[in-house]
CSV table of N, CA and C in Angstrom, one decimal:
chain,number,residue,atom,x,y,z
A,1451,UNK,N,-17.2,83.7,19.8
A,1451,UNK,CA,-16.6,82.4,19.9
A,1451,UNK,C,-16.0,82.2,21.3
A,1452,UNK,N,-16.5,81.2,21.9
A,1452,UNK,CA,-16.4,80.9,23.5
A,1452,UNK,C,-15.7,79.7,23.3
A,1453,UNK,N,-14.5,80.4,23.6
A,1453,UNK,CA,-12.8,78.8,23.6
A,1453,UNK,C,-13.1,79.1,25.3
A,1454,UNK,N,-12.5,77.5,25.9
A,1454,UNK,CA,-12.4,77.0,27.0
A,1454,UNK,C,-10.9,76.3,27.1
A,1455,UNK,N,-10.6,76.8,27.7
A,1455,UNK,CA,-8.9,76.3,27.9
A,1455,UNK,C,-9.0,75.4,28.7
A,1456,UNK,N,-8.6,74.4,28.5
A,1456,UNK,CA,-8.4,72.9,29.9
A,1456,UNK,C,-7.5,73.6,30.8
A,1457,UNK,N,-7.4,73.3,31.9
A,1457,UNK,CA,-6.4,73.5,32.5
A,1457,UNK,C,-6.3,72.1,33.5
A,1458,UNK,N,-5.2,71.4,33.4
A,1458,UNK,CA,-5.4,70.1,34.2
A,1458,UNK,C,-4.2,70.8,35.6
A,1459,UNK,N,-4.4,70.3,36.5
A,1459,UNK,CA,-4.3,70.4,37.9
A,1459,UNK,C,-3.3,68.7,38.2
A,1460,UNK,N,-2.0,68.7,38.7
A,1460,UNK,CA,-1.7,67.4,39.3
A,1460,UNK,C,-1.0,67.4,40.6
A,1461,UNK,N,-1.6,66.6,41.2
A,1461,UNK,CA,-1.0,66.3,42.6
A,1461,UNK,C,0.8,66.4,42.9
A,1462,UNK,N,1.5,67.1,43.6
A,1462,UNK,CA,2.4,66.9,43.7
A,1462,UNK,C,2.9,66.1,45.0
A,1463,UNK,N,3.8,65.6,44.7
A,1463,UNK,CA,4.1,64.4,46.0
A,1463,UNK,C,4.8,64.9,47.2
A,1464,UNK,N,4.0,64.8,48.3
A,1464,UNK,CA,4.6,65.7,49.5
A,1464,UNK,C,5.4,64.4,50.0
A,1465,UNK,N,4.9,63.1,50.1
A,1465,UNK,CA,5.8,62.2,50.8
A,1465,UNK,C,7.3,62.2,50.9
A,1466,UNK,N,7.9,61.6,52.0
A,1466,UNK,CA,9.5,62.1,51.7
A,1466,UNK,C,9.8,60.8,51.5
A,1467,UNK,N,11.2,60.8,50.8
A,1467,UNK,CA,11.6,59.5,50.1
A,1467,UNK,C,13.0,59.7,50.9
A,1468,UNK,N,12.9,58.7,51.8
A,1468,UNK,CA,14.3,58.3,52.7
A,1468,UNK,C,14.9,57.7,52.1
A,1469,UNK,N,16.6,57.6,52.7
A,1469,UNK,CA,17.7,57.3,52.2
A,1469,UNK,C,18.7,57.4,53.4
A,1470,UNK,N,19.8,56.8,53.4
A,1470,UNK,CA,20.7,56.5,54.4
A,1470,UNK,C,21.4,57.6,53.7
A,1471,UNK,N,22.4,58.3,54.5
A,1471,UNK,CA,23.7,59.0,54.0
A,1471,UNK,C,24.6,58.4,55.3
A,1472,UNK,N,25.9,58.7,54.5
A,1472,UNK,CA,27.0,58.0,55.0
A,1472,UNK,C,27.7,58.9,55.3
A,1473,UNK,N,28.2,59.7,56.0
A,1473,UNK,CA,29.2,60.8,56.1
A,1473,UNK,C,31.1,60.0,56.5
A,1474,UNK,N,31.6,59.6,56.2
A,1474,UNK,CA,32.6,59.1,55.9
A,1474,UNK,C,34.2,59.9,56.3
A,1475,UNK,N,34.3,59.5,57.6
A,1475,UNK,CA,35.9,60.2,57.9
A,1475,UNK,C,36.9,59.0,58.1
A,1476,UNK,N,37.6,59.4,56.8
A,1476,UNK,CA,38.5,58.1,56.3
A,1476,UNK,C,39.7,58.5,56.6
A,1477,UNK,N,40.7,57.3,56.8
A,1477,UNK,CA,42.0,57.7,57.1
A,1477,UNK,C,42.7,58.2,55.7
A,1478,UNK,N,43.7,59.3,55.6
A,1478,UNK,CA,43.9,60.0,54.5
A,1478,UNK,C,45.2,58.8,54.1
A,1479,UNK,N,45.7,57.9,55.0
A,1479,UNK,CA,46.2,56.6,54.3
A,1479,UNK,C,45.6,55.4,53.3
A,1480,UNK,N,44.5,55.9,53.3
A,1480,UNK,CA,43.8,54.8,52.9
A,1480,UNK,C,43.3,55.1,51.6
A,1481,UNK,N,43.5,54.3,50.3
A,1481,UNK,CA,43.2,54.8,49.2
A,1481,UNK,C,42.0,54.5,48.7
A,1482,UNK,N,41.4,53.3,49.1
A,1482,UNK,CA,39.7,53.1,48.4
A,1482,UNK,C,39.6,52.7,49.6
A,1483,UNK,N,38.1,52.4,49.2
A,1483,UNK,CA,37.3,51.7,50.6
A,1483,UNK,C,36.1,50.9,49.9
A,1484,UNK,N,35.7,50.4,51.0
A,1484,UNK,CA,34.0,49.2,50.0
A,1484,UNK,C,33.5,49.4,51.7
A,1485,UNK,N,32.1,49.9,50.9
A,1485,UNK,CA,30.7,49.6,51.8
A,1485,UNK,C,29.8,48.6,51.5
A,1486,UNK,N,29.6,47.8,52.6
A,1486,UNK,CA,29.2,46.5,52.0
A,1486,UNK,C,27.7,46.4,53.0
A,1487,UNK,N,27.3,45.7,53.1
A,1487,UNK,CA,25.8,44.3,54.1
A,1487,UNK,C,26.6,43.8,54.2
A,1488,UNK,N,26.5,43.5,55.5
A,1488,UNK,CA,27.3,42.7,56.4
A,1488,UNK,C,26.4,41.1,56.3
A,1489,UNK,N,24.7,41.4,56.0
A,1489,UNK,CA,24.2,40.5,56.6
A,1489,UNK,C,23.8,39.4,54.5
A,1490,UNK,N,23.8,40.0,53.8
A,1490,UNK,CA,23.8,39.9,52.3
A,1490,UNK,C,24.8,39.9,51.5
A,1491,UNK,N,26.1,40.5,52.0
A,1491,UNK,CA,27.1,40.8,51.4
A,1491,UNK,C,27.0,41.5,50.0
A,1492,UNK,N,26.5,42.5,50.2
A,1492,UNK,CA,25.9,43.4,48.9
A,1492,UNK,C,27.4,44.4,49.0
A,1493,UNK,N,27.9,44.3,47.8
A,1493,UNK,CA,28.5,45.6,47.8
A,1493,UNK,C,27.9,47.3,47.5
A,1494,UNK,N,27.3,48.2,48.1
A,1494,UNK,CA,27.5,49.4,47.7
A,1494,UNK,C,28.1,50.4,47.1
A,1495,UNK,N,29.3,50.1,47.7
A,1495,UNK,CA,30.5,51.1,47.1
A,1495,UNK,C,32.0,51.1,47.2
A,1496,UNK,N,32.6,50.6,46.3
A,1496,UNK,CA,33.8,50.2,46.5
A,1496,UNK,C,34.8,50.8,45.2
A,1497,UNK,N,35.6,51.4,46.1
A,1497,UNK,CA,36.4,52.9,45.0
A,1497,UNK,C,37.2,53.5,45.6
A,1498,UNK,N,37.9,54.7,45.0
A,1498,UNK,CA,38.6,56.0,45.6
A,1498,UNK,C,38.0,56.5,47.4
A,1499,UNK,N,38.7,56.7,47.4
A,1499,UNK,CA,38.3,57.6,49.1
A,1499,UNK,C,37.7,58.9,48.9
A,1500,UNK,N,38.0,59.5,47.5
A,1500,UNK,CA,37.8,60.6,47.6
A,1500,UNK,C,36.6,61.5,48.1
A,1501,UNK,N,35.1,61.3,48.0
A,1501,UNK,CA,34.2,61.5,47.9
A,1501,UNK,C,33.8,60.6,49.5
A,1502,UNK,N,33.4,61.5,50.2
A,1502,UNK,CA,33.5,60.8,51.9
A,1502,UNK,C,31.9,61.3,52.0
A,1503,UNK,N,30.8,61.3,51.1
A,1503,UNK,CA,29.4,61.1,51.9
A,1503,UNK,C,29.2,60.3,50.5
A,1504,UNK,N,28.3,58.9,51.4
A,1504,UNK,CA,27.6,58.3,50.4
A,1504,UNK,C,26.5,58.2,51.0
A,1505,UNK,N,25.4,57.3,49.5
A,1505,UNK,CA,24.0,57.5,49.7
A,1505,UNK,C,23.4,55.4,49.7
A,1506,UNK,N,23.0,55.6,50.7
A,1506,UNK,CA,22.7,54.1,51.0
A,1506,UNK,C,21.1,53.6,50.8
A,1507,UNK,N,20.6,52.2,50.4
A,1507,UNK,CA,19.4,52.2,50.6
A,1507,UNK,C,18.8,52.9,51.9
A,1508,UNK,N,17.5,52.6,51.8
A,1508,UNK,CA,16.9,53.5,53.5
A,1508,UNK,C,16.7,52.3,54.6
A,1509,UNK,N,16.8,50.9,54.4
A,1509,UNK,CA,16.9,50.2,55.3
A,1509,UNK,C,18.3,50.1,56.0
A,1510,UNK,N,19.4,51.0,55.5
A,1510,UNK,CA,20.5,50.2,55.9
A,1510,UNK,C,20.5,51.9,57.1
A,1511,UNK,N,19.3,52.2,57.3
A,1511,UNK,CA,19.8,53.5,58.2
A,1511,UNK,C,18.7,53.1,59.7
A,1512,UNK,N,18.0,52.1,59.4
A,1512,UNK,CA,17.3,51.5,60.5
A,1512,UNK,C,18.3,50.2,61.2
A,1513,UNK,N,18.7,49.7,60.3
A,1513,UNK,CA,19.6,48.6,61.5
A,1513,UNK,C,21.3,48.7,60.9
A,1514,UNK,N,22.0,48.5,62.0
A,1514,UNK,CA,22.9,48.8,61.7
A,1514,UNK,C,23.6,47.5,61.1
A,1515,UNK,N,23.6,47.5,59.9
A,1515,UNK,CA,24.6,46.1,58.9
A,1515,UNK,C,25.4,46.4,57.9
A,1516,UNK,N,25.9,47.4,58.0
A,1516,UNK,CA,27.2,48.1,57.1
A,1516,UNK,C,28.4,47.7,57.8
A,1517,UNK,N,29.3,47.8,56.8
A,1517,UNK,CA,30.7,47.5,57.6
A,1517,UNK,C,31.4,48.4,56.0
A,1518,UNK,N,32.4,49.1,57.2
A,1518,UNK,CA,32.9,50.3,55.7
A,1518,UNK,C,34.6,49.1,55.5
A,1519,UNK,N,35.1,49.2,54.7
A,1519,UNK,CA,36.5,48.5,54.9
A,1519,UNK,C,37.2,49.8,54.2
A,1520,UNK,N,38.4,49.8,55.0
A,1520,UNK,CA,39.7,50.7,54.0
A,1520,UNK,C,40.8,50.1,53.8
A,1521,UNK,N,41.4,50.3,52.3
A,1521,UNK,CA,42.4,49.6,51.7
A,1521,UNK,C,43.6,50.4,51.2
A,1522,UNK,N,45.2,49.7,51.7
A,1522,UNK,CA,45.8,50.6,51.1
A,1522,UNK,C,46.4,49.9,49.6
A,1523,UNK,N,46.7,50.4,48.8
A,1523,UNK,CA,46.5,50.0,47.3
A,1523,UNK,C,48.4,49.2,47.8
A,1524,UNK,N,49.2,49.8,48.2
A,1524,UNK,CA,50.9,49.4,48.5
A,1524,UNK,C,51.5,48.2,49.3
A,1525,UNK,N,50.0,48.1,50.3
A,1525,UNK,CA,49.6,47.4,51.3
A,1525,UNK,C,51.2,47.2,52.2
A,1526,UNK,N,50.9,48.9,52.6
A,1526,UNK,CA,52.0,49.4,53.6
A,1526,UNK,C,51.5,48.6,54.6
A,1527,UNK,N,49.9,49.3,54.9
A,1527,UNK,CA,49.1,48.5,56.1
A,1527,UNK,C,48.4,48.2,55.8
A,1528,UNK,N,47.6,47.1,57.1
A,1528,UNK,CA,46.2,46.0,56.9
A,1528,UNK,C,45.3,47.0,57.3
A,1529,UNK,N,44.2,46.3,56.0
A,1529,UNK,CA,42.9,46.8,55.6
A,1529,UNK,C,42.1,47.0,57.5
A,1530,UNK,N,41.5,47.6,57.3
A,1530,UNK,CA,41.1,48.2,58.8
A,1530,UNK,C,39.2,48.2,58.2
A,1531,UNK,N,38.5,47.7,59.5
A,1531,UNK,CA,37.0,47.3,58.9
A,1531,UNK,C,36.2,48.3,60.1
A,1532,UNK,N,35.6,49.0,59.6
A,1532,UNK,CA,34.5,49.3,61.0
A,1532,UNK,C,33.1,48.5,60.6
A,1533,UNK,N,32.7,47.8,61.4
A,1533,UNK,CA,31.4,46.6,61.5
A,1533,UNK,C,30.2,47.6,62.4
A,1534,UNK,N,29.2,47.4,62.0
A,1534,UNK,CA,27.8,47.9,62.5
A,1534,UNK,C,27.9,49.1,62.2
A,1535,UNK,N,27.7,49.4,61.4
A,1535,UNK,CA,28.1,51.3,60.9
A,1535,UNK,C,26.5,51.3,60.6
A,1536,UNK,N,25.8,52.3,60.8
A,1536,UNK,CA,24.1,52.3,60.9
A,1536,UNK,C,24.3,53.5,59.9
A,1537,UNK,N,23.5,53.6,59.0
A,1537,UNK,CA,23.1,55.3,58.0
A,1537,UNK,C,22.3,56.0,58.6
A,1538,UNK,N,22.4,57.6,58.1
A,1538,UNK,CA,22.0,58.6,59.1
A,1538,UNK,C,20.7,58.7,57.8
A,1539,UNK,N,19.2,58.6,58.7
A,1539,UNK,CA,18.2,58.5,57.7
A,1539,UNK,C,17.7,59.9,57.4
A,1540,UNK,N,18.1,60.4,55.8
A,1540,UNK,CA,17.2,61.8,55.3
A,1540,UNK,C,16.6,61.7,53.9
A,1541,UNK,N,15.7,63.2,54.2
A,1541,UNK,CA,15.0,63.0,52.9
A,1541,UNK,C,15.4,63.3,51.8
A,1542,UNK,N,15.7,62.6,50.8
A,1542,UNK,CA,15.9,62.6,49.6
A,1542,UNK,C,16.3,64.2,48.8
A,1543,UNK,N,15.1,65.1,49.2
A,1543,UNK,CA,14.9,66.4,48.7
A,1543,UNK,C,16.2,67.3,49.3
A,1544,UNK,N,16.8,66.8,50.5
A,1544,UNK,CA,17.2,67.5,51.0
A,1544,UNK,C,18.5,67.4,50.7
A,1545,UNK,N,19.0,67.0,49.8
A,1545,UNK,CA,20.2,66.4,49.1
A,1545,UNK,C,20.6,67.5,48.4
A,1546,UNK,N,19.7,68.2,47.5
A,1546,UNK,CA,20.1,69.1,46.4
A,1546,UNK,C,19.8,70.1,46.7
């Protein structure tokens, strides 16, 4: 009895899948923050400080149209904006 085992074979995807990261040095006054498009007004990320790298679409690491803003929740002080903040462009894989 002559069995034949299939054996299927699939491509694995070498392409790299870009992504902006944000590496984020926040004033330790500052309690949240929002990462926004400057040019769409998209919010990304708007929250706690605690977590200082974020992950951005991959076009927002070719032009620079981020603007990070930080907020103090007591509003001891005014919200403080950095404009043209460009993402630092990596591959996805290299995340984990």
């Amino acid at each position: 009895m002559d069995r034949r085992i299939g054996v299927r074979f699939t491509k694995g995807s070498m392409s790299p899948r870009a992504v902006g990261k944000l590496e984020l040095d926040v004033d330790p006054l500052a309690e949240r923050m929002m990462i926004m498009n400057r040019v769409t007004a998209a919010v990304y990320y708007m929250g706690k400080t605690d977590i200082k790298v974020r992950y951005v679409p991959q076009s927002l690491a070719v032009d620079a149209n981020l603007m990070v803003i930080i907020l103090d929740d007591d509003r001891e002080y005014t919200a403080a904006i950095a404009d043209g903040v460009k993402a630092e462009m990596i591959d996805i894989k290299d995340i984990v």
